[in-house]
mmCIF file of C-alpha atoms in Angstrom:
data_model
loop_
_atom_site.group_PDB
_atom_site.id
_atom_site.type_symbol
_atom_site.label_atom_id
_atom_site.label_comp_id
_atom_site.label_asym_id
_atom_site.label_seq_id
_atom_site.Cartn_x
_atom_site.Cartn_y
_atom_site.Cartn_z
ATOM 1 C CA UNK Z 26 0.319 -0.250 0.224
ATOM 2 C CA UNK Z 27 3.106 2.414 0.937
ATOM 3 C CA UNK Z 28 4.328 1.396 -2.224
ATOM 4 C CA UNK Z 29 1.739 2.634 -4.111
ATOM 5 C CA UNK Z 30 1.284 5.817 -2.987
ATOM 6 C CA UNK Z 31 5.088 6.562 -3.574
ATOM 7 C CA UNK Z 32 4.252 5.227 -7.212
ATOM 8 C CA UNK Z 33 1.769 7.614 -7.387
ATOM 9 C CA UNK Z 34 3.421 10.518 -5.996
ATOM 10 C CA UNK Z 35 6.401 10.557 -8.184
ATOM 11 C CA UNK Z 36 3.514 10.363 -11.265
ATOM 12 C CA UNK Z 37 1.371 13.494 -10.196
ATOM 13 C CA UNK Z 38 5.202 15.262 -9.484
ATOM 14 C CA UNK Z 39 6.008 14.871 -13.068
ATOM 15 C CA UNK Z 40 3.276 15.744 -14.469
ATOM 16 C CA UNK Z 41 3.692 19.091 -12.966
ATOM 17 C CA UNK Z 42 6.816 19.009 -14.054
ATOM 18 C CA UNK Z 43 6.131 18.434 -17.686
ATOM 19 C CA UNK Z 44 3.507 20.931 -17.264
ATOM 20 C CA UNK Z 45 5.272 23.822 -15.981
ATOM 21 C CA UNK Z 46 8.071 23.002 -18.945
ATOM 22 C CA UNK Z 47 5.647 23.612 -21.516
ATOM 23 C CA UNK Z 48 4.531 26.478 -19.431
ATOM 24 C CA UNK Z 49 7.664 28.044 -19.949
ATOM 25 C CA UNK Z 50 8.100 27.571 -23.425
ATOM 26 C CA UNK Z 51 4.941 28.726 -24.615
ATOM 27 C CA UNK Z 52 5.302 32.219 -22.096
ATOM 28 C CA UNK Z 53 8.941 32.455 -23.639
ATOM 29 C CA UNK Z 54 7.774 32.782 -27.451
ATOM 30 C CA UNK Z 55 8.048 35.477 -29.002
ATOM 31 C CA UNK Z 56 3.781 36.662 -30.396
ATOM 32 C CA UNK Z 57 2.712 36.653 -34.272
ATOM 33 C CA UNK Z 58 2.166 39.438 -35.969
ATOM 34 C CA UNK Z 59 -0.725 39.839 -37.994
ATOM 35 C CA UNK Z 60 -0.390 40.885 -41.378
ATOM 36 C CA UNK Z 61 -2.915 42.470 -43.299
ATOM 37 C CA UNK Z 62 -3.834 40.720 -46.362
ATOM 38 C CA UNK Z 63 -2.890 41.584 -49.717
ATOM 39 C CA UNK Z 64 -5.011 40.896 -53.267
ATOM 40 C CA UNK Z 65 -2.932 41.580 -56.618
ATOM 41 C CA UNK Z 66 -5.252 42.313 -59.442
ATOM 42 C CA UNK Z 67 -5.745 39.695 -62.657
ATOM 43 C CA UNK Z 68 -3.129 39.284 -64.986
ATOM 44 C CA UNK Z 69 -4.327 40.047 -68.057
ATOM 45 C CA UNK Z 70 -3.434 39.821 -72.414
ATOM 46 C CA UNK Z 71 -3.961 42.878 -74.238
ATOM 47 C CA UNK Z 72 -3.683 43.161 -78.073
ATOM 48 C CA UNK Z 73 -2.943 46.757 -78.960
ATOM 49 C CA UNK Z 74 -4.143 47.919 -82.354
ATOM 50 C CA UNK Z 75 -2.578 49.792 -84.958
ATOM 51 C CA UNK Z 76 -3.696 51.697 -87.435
ATOM 52 C CA UNK Z 77 -7.657 51.859 -88.520
ATOM 53 C CA UNK Z 78 -8.597 50.052 -91.501
ATOM 54 C CA UNK Z 79 -9.343 46.399 -92.651
ATOM 55 C CA UNK Z 80 -9.217 44.695 -95.635
ATOM 56 C CA UNK Z 81 -11.804 41.417 -96.615
ATOM 57 C CA UNK Z 82 -11.857 39.112 -99.099
ATOM 58 C CA UNK Z 83 -14.896 37.484 -99.810
ATOM 59 C CA UNK Z 84 -14.476 33.942 -100.583
ATOM 60 C CA UNK Z 85 -17.286 31.589 -102.611
ATOM 61 C CA UNK Z 86 -16.975 29.259 -105.479
ATOM 62 C CA UNK Z 87 -19.012 29.260 -109.389
ATOM 63 C CA UNK Z 88 -19.764 27.331 -112.203
ATOM 64 C CA UNK Z 89 -18.278 28.750 -115.601
ATOM 65 C CA UNK Z 90 -20.853 29.326 -118.295
ATOM 66 C CA UNK Z 91 -20.863 31.030 -121.840
ATOM 67 C CA UNK Z 92 -22.126 34.331 -121.825
ATOM 68 C CA UNK Z 93 -23.482 33.708 -125.236
ATOM 69 C CA UNK Z 94 -25.202 30.980 -126.035
ATOM 70 C CA UNK Z 95 -27.049 30.352 -128.987
ATOM 71 C CA UNK Z 96 -29.212 28.046 -130.790
ATOM 72 C CA UNK Z 97 -29.071 27.578 -133.954
ATOM 73 C CA UNK Z 98 -32.266 27.574 -136.895
ATOM 74 C CA UNK Z 99 -32.853 26.892 -140.276
ATOM 75 C CA UNK Z 100 -34.384 30.606 -142.419
ATOM 76 C CA UNK Z 101 -35.476 28.248 -145.342
ATOM 77 C CA UNK Z 102 -37.818 25.343 -145.158
ATOM 78 C CA UNK Z 103 -36.232 21.533 -147.762
ATOM 79 C CA UNK Z 104 -33.769 18.841 -146.974
ATOM 80 C CA UNK Z 105 -30.894 18.907 -145.730
ATOM 81 C CA UNK Z 106 -28.295 17.274 -148.303
ATOM 82 C CA UNK Z 107 -24.779 17.412 -145.945
ATOM 83 C CA UNK Z 108 -24.207 17.927 -142.504
ATOM 84 C CA UNK Z 109 -20.675 19.131 -141.382
ATOM 85 C CA UNK Z 110 -18.547 15.463 -139.555
ATOM 86 C CA UNK Z 111 -17.093 18.138 -137.689
ATOM 87 C CA UNK Z 112 -20.637 18.794 -135.678
ATOM 88 C CA UNK Z 113 -19.470 17.097 -132.845
ATOM 89 C CA UNK Z 114 -20.766 18.097 -129.468
ATOM 90 C CA UNK Z 115 -17.449 19.141 -127.326
ATOM 91 C CA UNK Z 116 -16.162 20.576 -130.273
ATOM 92 C CA UNK Z 117 -15.169 23.798 -131.143
ATOM 93 C CA UNK Z 118 -15.724 25.643 -134.404
ATOM 94 C CA UNK Z 119 -14.945 28.933 -135.734
ATOM 95 C CA UNK Z 120 -16.827 32.010 -136.446
ATOM 96 C CA UNK Z 121 -18.157 31.154 -140.373
ATOM 97 C CA UNK Z 122 -17.713 27.116 -140.337
ATOM 98 C CA UNK Z 123 -20.648 25.866 -142.918
ATOM 99 C CA UNK Z 124 -23.198 24.022 -140.304
ATOM 100 C CA UNK Z 125 -25.852 21.651 -143.742
ATOM 101 C CA UNK Z 126 -26.900 22.475 -147.012
ATOM 102 C CA UNK Z 127 -30.325 22.494 -147.341
ATOM 103 C CA UNK Z 128 -31.958 21.772 -150.909
ATOM 104 C CA UNK Z 129 -31.537 24.655 -153.253
ATOM 105 C CA UNK Z 130 -33.185 23.421 -156.450
ATOM 106 C CA UNK Z 131 -36.562 25.179 -155.233
ATOM 107 C CA UNK Z 132 -34.092 28.389 -154.503
ATOM 108 C CA UNK Z 133 -33.049 28.666 -157.250
ATOM 109 C CA UNK Z 134 -35.778 28.507 -159.269
ATOM 110 C CA UNK Z 135 -37.022 31.614 -157.273
ATOM 111 C CA UNK Z 136 -34.161 33.324 -158.413
ATOM 112 C CA UNK Z 137 -34.356 32.492 -162.007
ATOM 113 C CA UNK Z 138 -37.751 33.321 -162.297
ATOM 114 C CA UNK Z 139 -37.317 36.683 -160.309
ATOM 115 C CA UNK Z 140 -34.532 37.932 -162.648
ATOM 116 C CA UNK Z 141 -37.537 36.945 -165.081
ATOM 117 C CA UNK Z 142 -40.257 39.171 -163.436
ATOM 118 C CA UNK Z 143 -37.853 41.708 -163.444
ATOM 119 C CA UNK Z 144 -36.745 41.284 -166.940
ATOM 120 C CA UNK Z 145 -40.827 42.174 -168.101
ATOM 121 C CA UNK Z 146 -40.951 44.381 -165.303
ATOM 122 C CA UNK Z 147 -38.205 46.943 -167.207
ATOM 123 C CA UNK Z 148 -39.950 45.779 -170.960
ATOM 124 C CA UNK Z 149 -43.308 47.296 -169.540
ATOM 125 C CA UNK Z 150 -41.753 50.211 -167.617
ATOM 126 C CA UNK Z 151 -39.980 51.173 -170.848
ATOM 127 C CA UNK Z 152 -43.568 50.977 -172.478
ATOM 128 C CA UNK Z 153 -44.749 53.307 -170.557
ATOM 129 C CA UNK Z 154 -42.428 55.847 -171.095
ATOM 130 C CA UNK Z 155 -42.858 55.170 -175.174
ATOM 131 C CA UNK Z 156 -46.746 56.155 -175.123
ATOM 132 C CA UNK Z 157 -47.350 58.300 -171.733
ATOM 133 C CA UNK Z 158 -43.921 60.472 -170.429
ATOM 134 C CA UNK Z 159 -44.247 63.663 -173.833
ATOM 135 C CA UNK Z 160 -47.787 63.769 -172.310
ATOM 136 C CA UNK Z 161 -46.851 63.715 -168.822
ATOM 137 C CA UNK Z 162 -44.256 61.775 -167.561
ATOM 138 C CA UNK Z 163 -45.846 61.347 -164.083
ATOM 139 C CA UNK Z 164 -48.643 59.190 -165.574
ATOM 140 C CA UNK Z 165 -50.406 55.964 -163.585
ATOM 141 C CA UNK Z 166 -49.412 53.802 -166.034
ATOM 142 C CA UNK Z 167 -45.566 54.759 -166.251
ATOM 143 C CA UNK Z 168 -45.702 54.838 -161.835
ATOM 144 C CA UNK Z 169 -47.450 51.374 -161.764
ATOM 145 C CA UNK Z 170 -44.476 50.104 -164.448
ATOM 146 C CA UNK Z 171 -42.261 51.528 -161.910
ATOM 147 C CA UNK Z 172 -43.523 49.607 -159.077
ATOM 148 C CA UNK Z 173 -43.995 46.883 -160.509
ATOM 149 C CA UNK Z 174 -39.645 46.855 -161.823
ATOM 150 C CA UNK Z 175 -39.309 47.515 -157.569
ATOM 151 C CA UNK Z 176 -40.956 44.880 -156.747
ATOM 152 C CA UNK Z 177 -39.783 42.782 -159.626
ATOM 153 C CA UNK Z 178 -35.325 44.025 -157.689
ATOM 154 C CA UNK Z 179 -36.928 43.295 -154.622
ATOM 155 C CA UNK Z 180 -37.730 39.494 -155.688
ATOM 156 C CA UNK Z 181 -34.134 39.140 -156.590
ATOM 157 C CA UNK Z 182 -32.378 40.286 -153.023
ATOM 158 C CA UNK Z 183 -35.251 37.998 -151.115
ATOM 159 C CA UNK Z 184 -34.566 35.072 -153.762
ATOM 160 C CA UNK Z 185 -30.332 35.555 -153.869
ATOM 161 C CA UNK Z 186 -30.590 35.750 -149.720
ATOM 162 C CA UNK Z 187 -32.909 32.462 -149.384
ATOM 163 C CA UNK Z 188 -30.179 30.784 -151.527
ATOM 164 C CA UNK Z 189 -27.634 31.881 -149.699
ATOM 165 C CA UNK Z 190 -29.348 30.467 -146.888
ATOM 166 C CA UNK Z 191 -29.293 27.338 -147.948
ATOM 167 C CA UNK Z 192 -25.869 27.050 -146.407
ATOM 168 C CA UNK Z 193 -25.798 27.485 -142.780
ATOM 169 C CA UNK Z 194 -23.206 28.617 -140.744
ATOM 170 C CA UNK Z 195 -21.802 29.409 -137.946
ATOM 171 C CA UNK Z 196 -21.984 33.202 -136.997
ATOM 172 C CA UNK Z 197 -19.933 33.435 -133.780
ATOM 173 C CA UNK Z 198 -16.675 31.259 -132.783
ATOM 174 C CA UNK Z 199 -18.646 28.581 -129.959
ATOM 175 C CA UNK Z 200 -18.758 24.989 -128.639
ATOM 176 C CA UNK Z 201 -20.823 22.506 -129.566
ATOM 177 C CA UNK Z 202 -23.704 21.270 -126.781
ATOM 178 C CA UNK Z 203 -26.183 19.748 -128.578
ATOM 179 C CA UNK Z 204 -27.296 19.266 -132.518
ATOM 180 C CA UNK Z 205 -30.579 18.078 -133.774
ATOM 181 C CA UNK Z 206 -29.895 18.779 -137.727
ATOM 182 C CA UNK Z 207 -29.567 14.899 -139.620
ATOM 183 C CA UNK Z 208 -28.874 14.181 -143.103
ATOM 184 C CA UNK Z 209 -31.945 13.983 -145.083
ATOM 185 C CA UNK Z 210 -33.608 15.723 -142.634
ATOM 186 C CA UNK Z 211 -36.207 17.992 -143.925
ATOM 187 C CA UNK Z 212 -36.330 21.075 -141.681
ATOM 188 C CA UNK Z 213 -38.672 24.047 -141.721
ATOM 189 C CA UNK Z 214 -37.932 27.551 -141.002
ATOM 190 C CA UNK Z 215 -37.501 27.795 -137.801
ATOM 191 C CA UNK Z 216 -35.641 24.272 -136.816
ATOM 192 C CA UNK Z 217 -33.099 23.829 -133.980
ATOM 193 C CA UNK Z 218 -30.017 22.025 -135.769
ATOM 194 C CA UNK Z 219 -28.073 22.578 -132.723
ATOM 195 C CA UNK Z 220 -27.189 24.079 -129.582
ATOM 196 C CA UNK Z 221 -24.037 26.283 -129.159
ATOM 197 C CA UNK Z 222 -22.832 27.813 -126.315
ATOM 198 C CA UNK Z 223 -19.723 31.597 -127.662
ATOM 199 C CA UNK Z 224 -16.404 31.128 -126.175
ATOM 200 C CA UNK Z 225 -15.124 34.237 -126.586
ATOM 201 C CA UNK Z 226 -15.478 35.156 -123.152
ATOM 202 C CA UNK Z 227 -17.018 33.644 -119.876
ATOM 203 C CA UNK Z 228 -18.782 34.285 -116.815
ATOM 204 C CA UNK Z 229 -19.089 32.740 -113.377
ATOM 205 C CA UNK Z 230 -21.934 33.695 -111.142
ATOM 206 C CA UNK Z 231 -20.269 34.172 -107.540
ATOM 207 C CA UNK Z 232 -23.333 33.527 -104.422
ATOM 208 C CA UNK Z 233 -22.525 36.035 -101.777
ATOM 209 C CA UNK Z 234 -24.840 37.187 -98.618
ATOM 210 C CA UNK Z 235 -26.687 40.362 -98.584
ATOM 211 C CA UNK Z 236 -24.304 41.316 -96.144
ATOM 212 C CA UNK Z 237 -21.465 40.512 -98.648
ATOM 213 C CA UNK Z 238 -23.224 42.700 -101.362
ATOM 214 C CA UNK Z 239 -23.458 45.185 -99.482
ATOM 215 C CA UNK Z 240 -19.236 44.971 -98.926
ATOM 216 C CA UNK Z 241 -18.969 44.306 -102.118
ATOM 217 C CA UNK Z 242 -20.652 47.790 -103.356
ATOM 218 C CA UNK Z 243 -18.798 50.232 -100.798
ATOM 219 C CA UNK Z 244 -15.107 49.343 -102.685
ATOM 220 C CA UNK Z 245 -14.286 51.083 -105.350
ATOM 221 C CA UNK Z 246 -11.424 48.494 -106.803
ATOM 222 C CA UNK Z 247 -11.982 44.666 -106.764
ATOM 223 C CA UNK Z 248 -9.825 41.891 -108.339
ATOM 224 C CA UNK Z 249 -11.677 38.618 -108.296
ATOM 225 C CA UNK Z 250 -8.847 35.465 -108.969
ATOM 226 C CA UNK Z 251 -10.069 32.026 -109.331
ATOM 227 C CA UNK Z 252 -9.218 29.160 -108.423
ATOM 228 C CA UNK Z 253 -9.307 25.208 -109.662
ATOM 229 C CA UNK Z 254 -11.567 22.853 -107.062
ATOM 230 C CA UNK Z 255 -8.913 19.585 -108.207
ATOM 231 C CA UNK Z 256 -5.759 21.979 -108.407
ATOM 232 C CA UNK Z 257 -5.249 24.930 -106.365
ATOM 233 C CA UNK Z 258 -2.275 25.992 -108.594
ATOM 234 C CA UNK Z 259 -4.426 26.681 -111.728
ATOM 235 C CA UNK Z 260 -5.714 29.869 -111.471
ATOM 236 C CA UNK Z 261 -7.241 32.413 -113.743
ATOM 237 C CA UNK Z 262 -7.756 36.264 -113.337
ATOM 238 C CA UNK Z 263 -10.968 37.454 -113.167
ATOM 239 C CA UNK Z 264 -13.082 40.871 -113.875
ATOM 240 C CA UNK Z 265 -15.992 41.798 -111.949
ATOM 241 C CA UNK Z 266 -18.290 42.126 -114.334
ATOM 242 C CA UNK Z 267 -21.413 42.604 -112.612
ATOM 243 C CA UNK Z 268 -23.775 42.373 -109.254
ATOM 244 C CA UNK Z 269 -27.386 41.609 -109.528
ATOM 245 C CA UNK Z 270 -29.594 43.172 -107.717
ATOM 246 C CA UNK Z 271 -31.533 41.040 -107.186
ATOM 247 C CA UNK Z 272 -31.652 37.654 -104.413
ATOM 248 C CA UNK Z 273 -32.164 34.307 -105.729
ATOM 249 C CA UNK Z 274 -35.856 33.137 -104.268
ATOM 250 C CA UNK Z 275 -34.691 29.690 -103.396
ATOM 251 C CA UNK Z 276 -31.385 30.402 -101.202
ATOM 252 C CA UNK Z 277 -31.888 34.375 -100.714
ATOM 253 C CA UNK Z 278 -28.456 35.034 -101.898
ATOM 254 C CA UNK Z 279 -27.152 37.662 -104.310
ATOM 255 C CA UNK Z 280 -24.238 37.113 -107.095
ATOM 256 C CA UNK Z 281 -21.350 38.907 -108.321
ATOM 257 C CA UNK Z 282 -20.731 38.256 -112.088
ATOM 258 C CA UNK Z 283 -16.804 37.277 -112.786
ATOM 259 C CA UNK Z 284 -16.148 37.923 -116.703
ATOM 260 C CA UNK Z 285 -12.877 36.016 -118.246
ATOM 261 C CA UNK Z 286 -12.189 37.262 -121.705
ATOM 262 C CA UNK Z 287 -10.970 34.434 -123.886
ATOM 263 C CA UNK Z 288 -10.631 31.480 -121.467
ATOM 264 C CA UNK Z 289 -9.962 28.410 -124.078
ATOM 265 C CA UNK Z 290 -6.164 31.083 -125.207
ATOM 266 C CA UNK Z 291 -5.574 30.995 -121.892
ATOM 267 C CA UNK Z 292 -2.760 27.971 -119.915
ATOM 268 C CA UNK Z 293 -4.438 26.611 -119.312
ATOM 269 C CA UNK Z 294 -8.025 26.884 -120.716
ATOM 270 C CA UNK Z 295 -10.418 28.136 -118.318
ATOM 271 C CA UNK Z 296 -13.642 25.131 -119.618
ATOM 272 C CA UNK Z 297 -17.332 25.999 -119.564
ATOM 273 C CA UNK Z 298 -18.609 23.803 -117.164
ATOM 274 C CA UNK Z 299 -15.713 23.714 -114.616
ATOM 275 C CA UNK Z 300 -16.564 24.749 -111.114
ATOM 276 C CA UNK Z 301 -13.692 26.978 -109.883
ATOM 277 C CA UNK Z 302 -13.001 28.461 -106.153
ATOM 278 C CA UNK Z 303 -13.459 32.709 -106.265
ATOM 279 C CA UNK Z 304 -11.420 34.982 -104.044
ATOM 280 C CA UNK Z 305 -13.081 38.721 -104.422
ATOM 281 C CA UNK Z 306 -10.260 41.100 -102.888
ATOM 282 C CA UNK Z 307 -9.772 45.250 -102.791
ATOM 283 C CA UNK Z 308 -12.450 45.213 -100.166
ATOM 284 C CA UNK Z 309 -11.432 47.897 -97.346
ATOM 285 C CA UNK Z 310 -13.013 48.843 -94.680
ATOM 286 C CA UNK Z 311 -11.601 52.250 -93.353
ATOM 287 C CA UNK Z 312 -13.583 52.963 -90.216
ATOM 288 C CA UNK Z 313 -13.180 49.173 -89.052
ATOM 289 C CA UNK Z 314 -10.471 47.099 -87.123
ATOM 290 C CA UNK Z 315 -9.274 43.306 -87.097
ATOM 291 C CA UNK Z 316 -8.954 42.290 -83.812
ATOM 292 C CA UNK Z 317 -8.521 38.635 -82.410
ATOM 293 C CA UNK Z 318 -11.870 36.200 -81.818
ATOM 294 C CA UNK Z 319 -10.096 36.287 -78.303
ATOM 295 C CA UNK Z 320 -10.947 39.821 -77.747
ATOM 296 C CA UNK Z 321 -14.613 40.114 -79.045
ATOM 297 C CA UNK Z 322 -16.951 38.684 -76.022
ATOM 298 C CA UNK Z 323 -20.200 37.664 -76.743
ATOM 299 C CA UNK Z 324 -20.021 38.802 -80.526
ATOM 300 C CA UNK Z 325 -21.085 42.372 -79.488
ATOM 301 C CA UNK Z 326 -18.358 43.391 -77.002
ATOM 302 C CA UNK Z 327 -14.940 44.533 -76.274
ATOM 303 C CA UNK Z 328 -12.880 45.296 -73.296
ATOM 304 C CA UNK Z 329 -10.895 48.216 -73.063
ATOM 305 C CA UNK Z 330 -7.177 48.898 -71.020
ATOM 306 C CA UNK Z 331 -7.238 52.775 -69.780
ATOM 307 C CA UNK Z 332 -4.527 54.555 -68.876
ATOM 308 C CA UNK Z 333 -4.844 53.993 -65.520
ATOM 309 C CA UNK Z 334 -4.863 49.862 -66.312
ATOM 310 C CA UNK Z 335 -8.752 49.436 -65.697
ATOM 311 C CA UNK Z 336 -11.017 47.998 -67.784
ATOM 312 C CA UNK Z 337 -13.546 49.757 -69.864
ATOM 313 C CA UNK Z 338 -16.619 48.124 -71.737
ATOM 314 C CA UNK Z 339 -16.933 49.003 -75.591
ATOM 315 C CA UNK Z 340 -19.823 47.788 -77.329
ATOM 316 C CA UNK Z 341 -19.492 47.415 -81.262
ATOM 317 C CA UNK Z 342 -20.556 46.396 -84.313
ATOM 318 C CA UNK Z 343 -19.847 42.603 -85.845
ATOM 319 C CA UNK Z 344 -19.248 43.081 -89.463
ATOM 320 C CA UNK Z 345 -16.867 40.293 -90.675
ATOM 321 C CA UNK Z 346 -15.547 36.903 -89.178
ATOM 322 C CA UNK Z 347 -13.258 34.085 -89.683
ATOM 323 C CA UNK Z 348 -11.365 31.494 -87.899
ATOM 324 C CA UNK Z 349 -8.499 33.789 -86.402
ATOM 325 C CA UNK Z 350 -10.246 37.081 -86.121
ATOM 326 C CA UNK Z 351 -12.834 38.969 -86.470
ATOM 327 C CA UNK Z 352 -13.969 42.776 -87.758
ATOM 328 C CA UNK Z 353 -15.367 45.404 -86.034
ATOM 329 C CA UNK Z 354 -16.686 48.752 -85.998
ATOM 330 C CA UNK Z 355 -17.213 51.070 -82.665
ATOM 331 C CA UNK Z 356 -15.678 53.507 -80.771
ATOM 332 C CA UNK Z 357 -11.973 52.169 -81.301
ATOM 333 C CA UNK Z 358 -8.755 54.286 -81.993
ATOM 334 C CA UNK Z 359 -5.289 52.958 -82.714
ATOM 335 C CA UNK Z 360 -3.127 52.584 -79.754
ATOM 336 C CA UNK Z 361 -6.163 50.696 -78.016
ATOM 337 C CA UNK Z 362 -5.305 47.696 -75.761
ATOM 338 C CA UNK Z 363 -7.866 45.494 -76.187
ATOM 339 C CA UNK Z 364 -7.993 42.269 -73.044
ATOM 340 C CA UNK Z 365 -7.973 38.836 -74.563
ATOM 341 C CA UNK Z 366 -8.064 37.077 -71.831
ATOM 342 C CA UNK Z 367 -11.157 35.347 -69.982
ATOM 343 C CA UNK Z 368 -12.046 36.359 -65.999
ATOM 344 C CA UNK Z 369 -14.485 35.442 -64.139
ATOM 345 C CA UNK Z 370 -15.731 37.955 -63.251
ATOM 346 C CA UNK Z 371 -14.597 41.023 -65.741
ATOM 347 C CA UNK Z 372 -16.618 44.783 -65.221
ATOM 348 C CA UNK Z 373 -16.141 48.412 -65.862
ATOM 349 C CA UNK Z 374 -13.676 50.100 -64.028
ATOM 350 C CA UNK Z 375 -12.309 46.372 -62.399
ATOM 351 C CA UNK Z 376 -8.044 46.565 -62.204
ATOM 352 C CA UNK Z 377 -6.219 43.943 -63.815
ATOM 353 C CA UNK Z 378 -2.156 43.961 -64.325
ATOM 354 C CA UNK Z 379 -0.951 43.811 -68.351
ATOM 355 C CA UNK Z 380 0.915 41.198 -69.093
ATOM 356 C CA UNK Z 381 3.214 41.396 -72.693
ATOM 357 C CA UNK Z 382 1.522 42.512 -75.064
ATOM 358 C CA UNK Z 383 1.637 40.455 -78.043
#
């Protein structure tokens, strides 16, 4: 019993000493200094605007078409006695090439009859002069005979024209699109012999949106470059011929029409029916800026960093957008710093730290 009391006493003594030692350590520690909490402005990357003005290139596509389509018809009636063997679909024929010949027998006969009628009329006129000219130079018989001569001369001209038209020739250099005439076929005036497309010039109708139409009309000097869809190395220069003001009823797009002169003399030739891409350049907006896409927020405003490193929100008009940049109009100026970074909270007057300007 006595031993237990002694062990308890020494245990309490050790605990008291340990507590006293711990209190001494705590009391001897230097007091902690309270420091105010600091908040650094968020870091943002900016884009500095250069001089105003933005160049725009419209990208579109279209199919090469002949500027003029010809429907070759017969002006006379008769049986076709000869057809040019070169009249084949897809072949280009020179102007003046004979296409077909119609039987001219009846037209030779008509010419001979017209010449005979002229001789009879001239004899009648001579007889009228002999009988009536001394009494009345404008006697009705003389005037009637003169009219008969004029009619006969007109009939001769018509007969000669009809005879010449029995050989049907091509009025312009053209590509044969279709052929309807055949050897031995009987044709009447107005019968279609072939459909052709002239190759002196071609046009390419290029679809553009109504917004692009407005941009195009504001440009003064426009250049059009055509590129082959199958080979980007095949290029052709074209001229903007006109801009159609009517929108397509089905697609609601407008068409800018590009023209190329003598397309088959180019190297390589630009062929009718070829599908090409087109780049329309030369459009410049002097009151707009091209900025990175990340500078535009909600497609309607940007944040500008002021000289005191605070933000200012500026409402802008989105004019055009591509993969890497946008063109905007608004109360902006050269030298402005636009925020590219995306922060959780961005408000007018917010303090920021500007990083290196790219």
